[in-house]
């Protein structure tokens, strides 16, 4: 993409620790002091299957994923109050006690989506922020969360009200760091500078959609994040599985049921994306690795990216993510992967 701002990689140390059969890398989240694993465990797939989301994994079926994450040294776990219609947080809380120690995990959750019909049931008003952090702490059965993220921008609440409420829960010891997710760069900038103006806690992370098929964050958001010392925590780095298989292949249930547009009717992929998938397949074949590893390695090479989120439902999902850390793409490979990208409208916000 022409004109993309890609700053040099920050020079801070990236220590690693031998966990299981390989080395997991660790980094700071943006310019904060918070150390996270370079792969984040996405917990959107965990929940009570009876709660209108039959595709989610309950405690029993999620157990192998949590155990594998611990074995691989994936210490950054990301959930949200809305995931599993609140049951994801409950499952994550139980997993913390059963498979690891609270002190060994960087625990992240989110607020914004509607949880109930009351005035504090959604959004980023002071009432909602204070009510929803307490509800999340109860479900997670913890005293604090390490990273509390606003799931989307709330145009109905004054930015000053939101940022002061978030600052207050940090000062109350319920939250250690703040993050944001999926919004326009001007909205994020407005919130960040409002916090700075008043001496309130600023965001250290931005959870945004980023993959070989969705690169619009490179236009403005990534430059802003680099300037502000904010780490990117990308979601959908495999574009809902499209980047893991040849164009048109529909062998899995997810492949046959995935939507083609977001909730606002914006297309999730373009016909021209076929050429991108073909390039991923060629690079993967030449290296003798699955397509998923190449797609994830490309995301990881961006200097603004701290820790991509991997929503694992099968053991090979985390294996591929961990193995992607060992892949260093050449300039020629990166050019081949990027040359067919076409601009598109951002989706899901």
Coordinates of C-alpha atoms in Angstrom, one line a residue:
X1 CA 0.0 0.0 0.0
X2 CA 1.6 3.3 -1.1
X3 CA 2.2 5.9 1.5
X4 CA 1.9 3.7 4.5
X5 CA 3.8 4.9 7.6
X6 CA 5.9 2.1 9.1
X7 CA 8.2 3.3 11.8
X8 CA 11.4 1.4 12.7
X9 CA 11.0 -1.3 15.3
X10 CA 11.4 0.0 18.8
X11 CA 14.8 -1.0 20.3
X12 CA 13.6 -2.4 23.6
X13 CA 14.5 -5.9 24.6
X14 CA 12.4 -8.9 23.8
X15 CA 13.3 -11.6 26.3
X16 CA 12.3 -15.1 25.8
X17 CA 11.6 -18.1 28.1
X18 CA 11.9 -21.8 27.3
X19 CA 8.3 -23.1 27.7
X20 CA 7.5 -26.6 26.6
X21 CA 9.1 -27.5 23.3
X22 CA 9.9 -24.0 22.0
X23 CA 10.8 -20.5 23.0
X24 CA 7.9 -18.0 23.5
X25 CA 8.8 -14.4 22.9
X26 CA 7.7 -11.6 25.2
X27 CA 7.5 -7.8 24.6
X28 CA 6.2 -4.7 26.3
X29 CA 2.7 -3.6 25.3
X30 CA 3.4 -0.5 23.4
X31 CA 5.7 1.8 25.4
X32 CA 4.2 0.7 28.7
X33 CA 6.0 -1.5 31.3
X34 CA 3.5 -4.3 30.9
X35 CA 5.2 -7.5 29.5
X36 CA 3.0 -9.7 27.4
X37 CA 3.6 -12.8 25.3
X38 CA 3.9 -12.1 21.6
X39 CA 0.8 -14.3 21.0
X40 CA -2.4 -13.5 22.8
X41 CA -5.0 -16.2 23.5
X42 CA -8.4 -14.9 22.2
X43 CA -11.2 -16.2 24.4
X44 CA -14.2 -15.3 22.2
X45 CA -14.6 -19.0 21.3
X46 CA -15.2 -19.9 25.0
X47 CA -18.7 -19.9 26.5
X48 CA -21.8 -21.8 27.3
X49 CA -23.0 -23.4 24.0
X50 CA -26.6 -23.4 25.3
X51 CA -26.7 -19.6 25.3
X52 CA -27.6 -19.1 21.6
X53 CA -24.0 -19.6 20.6
X54 CA -23.6 -23.3 19.9
X55 CA -20.1 -22.9 18.4
X56 CA -18.5 -21.9 21.7
X57 CA -16.4 -24.2 23.8
X58 CA -17.5 -25.0 27.4
X59 CA -15.1 -25.7 30.2
X60 CA -14.4 -29.3 29.2
X61 CA -13.8 -28.6 25.5
X62 CA -11.8 -25.5 26.3
X63 CA -9.5 -27.3 28.7
X64 CA -7.0 -28.6 26.0
X65 CA -6.7 -25.0 24.6
X66 CA -5.9 -23.5 28.0
X67 CA -3.4 -26.3 28.8
X68 CA -1.7 -25.8 25.5
X69 CA -1.5 -22.0 26.0
X70 CA 0.2 -22.5 29.4
X71 CA 2.6 -25.0 27.9
X72 CA 3.5 -22.7 25.1
X73 CA 4.0 -19.7 27.4
X74 CA 1.1 -17.7 26.1
X75 CA 0.5 -15.5 29.1
X76 CA -1.7 -12.8 27.5
X77 CA -5.4 -13.9 27.7
X78 CA -8.1 -11.7 26.1
X79 CA -11.8 -11.9 26.7
X80 CA -14.8 -9.5 26.9
X81 CA -18.0 -9.2 28.9
X82 CA -20.1 -9.9 25.8
X83 CA -18.2 -13.0 24.8
X84 CA -20.3 -16.1 25.3
X85 CA -23.0 -13.7 26.5
X86 CA -20.9 -13.2 29.7
X87 CA -20.0 -16.9 30.1
X88 CA -16.5 -16.6 28.5
X89 CA -15.3 -14.5 31.5
X90 CA -16.6 -17.2 33.9
X91 CA -14.8 -20.0 32.0
X92 CA -11.6 -17.9 31.8
X93 CA -11.8 -17.2 35.5
X94 CA -12.1 -20.9 36.3
X95 CA -9.2 -21.7 33.9
X96 CA -7.0 -19.2 35.7
X97 CA -7.3 -21.2 39.0
X98 CA -7.1 -24.6 37.4
X99 CA -4.3 -24.4 34.9
X100 CA -2.0 -21.6 36.0
X101 CA -1.5 -18.8 38.5
X102 CA -3.2 -15.4 38.4
X103 CA 0.2 -13.7 38.8
X104 CA 1.4 -15.4 35.7
X105 CA -1.3 -14.2 33.3
X106 CA -1.9 -10.8 31.8
X107 CA -5.7 -10.8 31.9
X108 CA -7.7 -8.5 29.5
X109 CA -11.4 -7.9 29.1
X110 CA -13.7 -5.3 27.5
X111 CA -16.7 -3.0 28.0
X112 CA -19.2 -1.4 25.6
X113 CA -21.6 -4.0 24.2
X114 CA -25.1 -4.3 25.7
X115 CA -25.3 -6.7 28.6
X116 CA -28.8 -5.8 29.9
X117 CA -31.6 -3.2 29.3
X118 CA -30.7 -1.0 32.2
X119 CA -28.9 2.4 31.8
X120 CA -25.6 0.9 32.9
X121 CA -26.0 -2.1 30.6
X122 CA -24.1 -0.8 27.6
X123 CA -21.9 2.0 26.4
X124 CA -19.2 4.0 28.1
X125 CA -21.1 6.3 30.5
X126 CA -19.7 6.6 34.0
X127 CA -22.5 4.4 35.2
X128 CA -21.8 1.7 32.6
X129 CA -18.0 1.7 33.2
X130 CA -18.3 1.4 36.9
X131 CA -21.1 -1.2 36.8
X132 CA -19.5 -3.4 34.1
X133 CA -16.0 -3.6 35.6
X134 CA -17.5 -4.9 38.8
X135 CA -19.6 -7.4 36.9
X136 CA -16.6 -8.6 35.0
X137 CA -14.5 -8.9 38.2
X138 CA -17.3 -11.1 39.7
X139 CA -17.5 -13.4 36.7
X140 CA -13.7 -13.7 36.4
X141 CA -13.5 -14.1 40.2
X142 CA -10.4 -11.8 40.4
X143 CA -9.6 -8.6 42.3
X144 CA -8.4 -6.8 39.2
X145 CA -7.8 -7.1 35.4
X146 CA -4.5 -6.1 33.9
X147 CA -6.0 -4.5 30.7
X148 CA -9.4 -3.0 30.5
X149 CA -10.4 -2.2 26.9
X150 CA -13.3 -0.1 25.5
X151 CA -14.8 -2.4 22.9
X152 CA -15.9 0.4 20.6
X153 CA -16.2 4.2 20.6
X154 CA -19.4 5.5 22.3
X155 CA -20.7 8.6 20.5
X156 CA -23.5 9.0 23.1
X157 CA -21.1 9.5 26.1
X158 CA -18.9 12.6 26.5
X159 CA -15.3 11.6 26.1
X160 CA -14.4 13.4 29.3
X161 CA -16.9 11.3 31.2
X162 CA -15.6 8.1 29.8
X163 CA -11.9 8.8 30.3
X164 CA -12.4 10.1 33.9
X165 CA -14.4 7.0 34.8
X166 CA -11.7 4.7 33.3
X167 CA -9.1 6.7 35.2
X168 CA -11.0 6.2 38.4
X169 CA -11.2 2.4 38.2
X170 CA -7.4 2.4 37.6
X171 CA -6.9 4.5 40.7
X172 CA -9.3 2.2 42.6
X173 CA -7.1 -0.8 41.9
X174 CA -9.6 -2.6 39.8
X175 CA -7.6 -2.1 36.5
X176 CA -3.9 -1.9 35.8
X177 CA -3.8 -0.6 32.2
X178 CA -6.3 0.7 29.7
X179 CA -6.8 -0.2 26.0
X180 CA -9.2 0.6 23.2
X181 CA -10.5 -1.3 20.2
X182 CA -11.7 -0.8 16.6
X183 CA -12.5 2.9 15.9
X184 CA -11.5 5.7 13.7
X185 CA -8.1 7.2 14.3
X186 CA -9.6 10.7 15.1
X187 CA -11.8 9.1 17.8
X188 CA -8.9 7.4 19.4
X189 CA -6.8 10.5 19.2
X190 CA -9.6 12.6 20.8
X191 CA -9.8 10.2 23.8
X192 CA -6.0 9.9 24.2
X193 CA -5.5 13.7 24.2
X194 CA -8.4 14.2 26.5
X195 CA -6.8 11.9 29.1
X196 CA -3.5 13.7 28.6
X197 CA -5.0 17.1 29.0
X198 CA -6.6 16.2 32.4
X199 CA -3.7 14.0 33.7
X200 CA -5.8 10.9 33.5
X201 CA -4.7 7.4 32.5
X202 CA -4.0 7.0 28.8
X203 CA -4.5 3.9 26.6
X204 CA -1.5 1.6 26.1
X205 CA -3.1 -0.6 23.4
X206 CA -5.4 -0.7 20.4
X207 CA -7.1 -3.9 19.5
X208 CA -7.8 -3.5 15.8
X209 CA -8.6 -5.6 12.8
X210 CA -5.5 -6.3 10.7
X211 CA -4.5 -8.9 8.2
X212 CA -3.3 -9.3 4.6
X213 CA -6.9 -8.8 3.6
X214 CA -7.6 -5.8 5.9
X215 CA -4.8 -3.3 5.9
X216 CA -6.7 0.0 6.3
X217 CA -5.2 0.6 9.7
X218 CA -1.9 1.3 8.0
X219 CA -3.3 4.6 6.6
X220 CA -3.7 6.6 9.8
X221 CA -4.1 4.4 12.9
X222 CA -0.7 2.7 12.9
X223 CA 1.1 6.1 12.5
X224 CA -0.9 7.4 15.5
X225 CA -0.1 4.4 17.6
X226 CA 3.6 4.6 16.8
X227 CA 3.6 8.3 17.7
X228 CA 1.7 7.7 21.0
X229 CA 3.7 4.6 22.0
X230 CA 0.6 2.4 21.9
X231 CA 0.8 -1.3 21.0
X232 CA -1.4 -2.9 18.4
X233 CA -3.2 -6.1 19.5
X234 CA -4.7 -7.2 16.1
X235 CA -7.7 -9.4 15.8
X236 CA -8.8 -11.5 12.8
X237 CA -5.3 -11.8 11.6
X238 CA -6.4 -14.8 9.4
X239 CA -9.5 -13.0 8.1
X240 CA -11.9 -15.5 9.6
X241 CA -9.9 -18.4 8.2
X242 CA -9.8 -17.1 4.6
X243 CA -6.0 -16.9 4.7
X244 CA -5.6 -20.5 5.8
X245 CA -6.9 -22.2 2.6
X246 CA -7.0 -21.6 -1.2
X247 CA -9.6 -19.3 -2.6
X248 CA -13.1 -20.9 -2.8
X249 CA -12.3 -23.9 -0.6
X250 CA -15.1 -24.6 1.8
X251 CA -14.2 -27.8 3.7
X252 CA -15.0 -26.6 7.2
X253 CA -18.2 -25.6 8.9
X254 CA -16.9 -22.1 9.5
X255 CA -15.9 -21.7 5.9
X256 CA -19.5 -22.5 4.8
X257 CA -21.2 -20.3 7.4
X258 CA -19.0 -17.2 7.4
X259 CA -20.8 -14.0 6.4
X260 CA -19.6 -12.1 3.4
X261 CA -20.5 -8.6 4.9
X262 CA -20.4 -7.1 8.3
X263 CA -23.5 -5.9 10.2
X264 CA -23.5 -2.7 8.2
X265 CA -23.4 -4.5 4.9
X266 CA -19.7 -3.7 4.2
X267 CA -17.9 -6.4 2.3
X268 CA -15.5 -8.5 4.3
X269 CA -13.5 -9.5 1.2
X270 CA -13.1 -8.6 -2.5
X271 CA -12.7 -10.7 -5.6
X272 CA -9.2 -9.3 -6.0
X273 CA -8.3 -11.0 -2.7
X274 CA -8.0 -14.3 -4.7
X275 CA -4.6 -13.1 -5.8
X276 CA -3.5 -12.4 -2.2
X277 CA -4.5 -15.9 -1.2
X278 CA -2.6 -17.3 -4.1
X279 CA 0.6 -15.4 -3.0
X280 CA 0.2 -16.7 0.5
X281 CA -0.1 -20.3 -0.8
X282 CA 3.0 -19.9 -3.0
X283 CA 5.1 -18.6 -0.1
X284 CA 3.8 -21.3 2.2
X285 CA 4.5 -24.0 -0.3
X286 CA 8.1 -22.8 -0.9
X287 CA 8.7 -22.8 2.8
X288 CA 6.9 -26.1 3.5
X289 CA 4.6 -24.6 6.1
X290 CA 0.8 -24.0 6.4
X291 CA -0.7 -20.9 4.9
X292 CA -1.8 -19.7 8.4
X293 CA 1.8 -19.4 9.5
X294 CA 2.7 -17.1 6.6
X295 CA -0.3 -14.9 7.2
X296 CA 0.5 -14.6 10.9
X297 CA 4.2 -14.0 10.3
X298 CA 3.3 -11.1 8.1
X299 CA 1.2 -9.5 10.8
X300 CA 4.0 -10.1 13.4
X301 CA 6.6 -8.3 11.2
X302 CA 4.8 -5.0 11.6
X303 CA 6.8 -2.9 14.1
X304 CA 3.6 -1.5 15.8
X305 CA 2.2 -4.9 16.5
X306 CA 2.8 -6.1 20.0
X307 CA 0.7 -9.3 20.2
X308 CA -1.8 -10.7 17.7
X309 CA -4.9 -12.4 19.1
X310 CA -5.4 -16.0 18.2
X311 CA -8.9 -17.3 18.8
X312 CA -8.0 -21.0 19.1
X313 CA -10.6 -23.8 18.9
X314 CA -8.2 -26.6 17.8
X315 CA -4.7 -27.4 19.0
X316 CA -3.0 -26.6 15.7
X317 CA -4.2 -23.0 15.9
X318 CA -1.9 -22.2 18.8
X319 CA 0.9 -24.4 17.3
X320 CA 0.8 -22.4 14.0
X321 CA 0.8 -19.1 15.9
X322 CA 3.8 -20.0 18.0
X323 CA 5.6 -21.4 15.0
X324 CA 5.0 -18.1 13.1
X325 CA 7.3 -16.4 15.5
X326 CA 10.2 -18.2 14.0
X327 CA 9.4 -17.1 10.4
X328 CA 11.3 -14.1 9.1
X329 CA 9.8 -13.1 5.8
X330 CA 12.2 -11.8 3.1
X331 CA 11.6 -8.5 1.4
X332 CA 10.6 -10.3 -1.8
X333 CA 8.1 -12.4 0.0
X334 CA 6.6 -9.4 1.7
X335 CA 6.3 -7.6 -1.7
X336 CA 4.6 -10.7 -3.2
X337 CA 2.1 -10.9 -0.3
X338 CA 1.3 -7.2 -0.4
X339 CA 1.2 -6.3 -4.1
X340 CA -2.4 -7.3 -4.9
X341 CA -4.0 -5.5 -2.0
X342 CA -6.9 -3.2 -2.9
X343 CA -8.3 -0.4 -0.7
X344 CA -11.6 -1.2 1.1
X345 CA -13.9 0.2 3.7
X346 CA -13.1 -0.8 7.3
X347 CA -15.5 -3.3 8.8
X348 CA -17.1 -4.0 12.2
X349 CA -17.1 -0.5 13.5

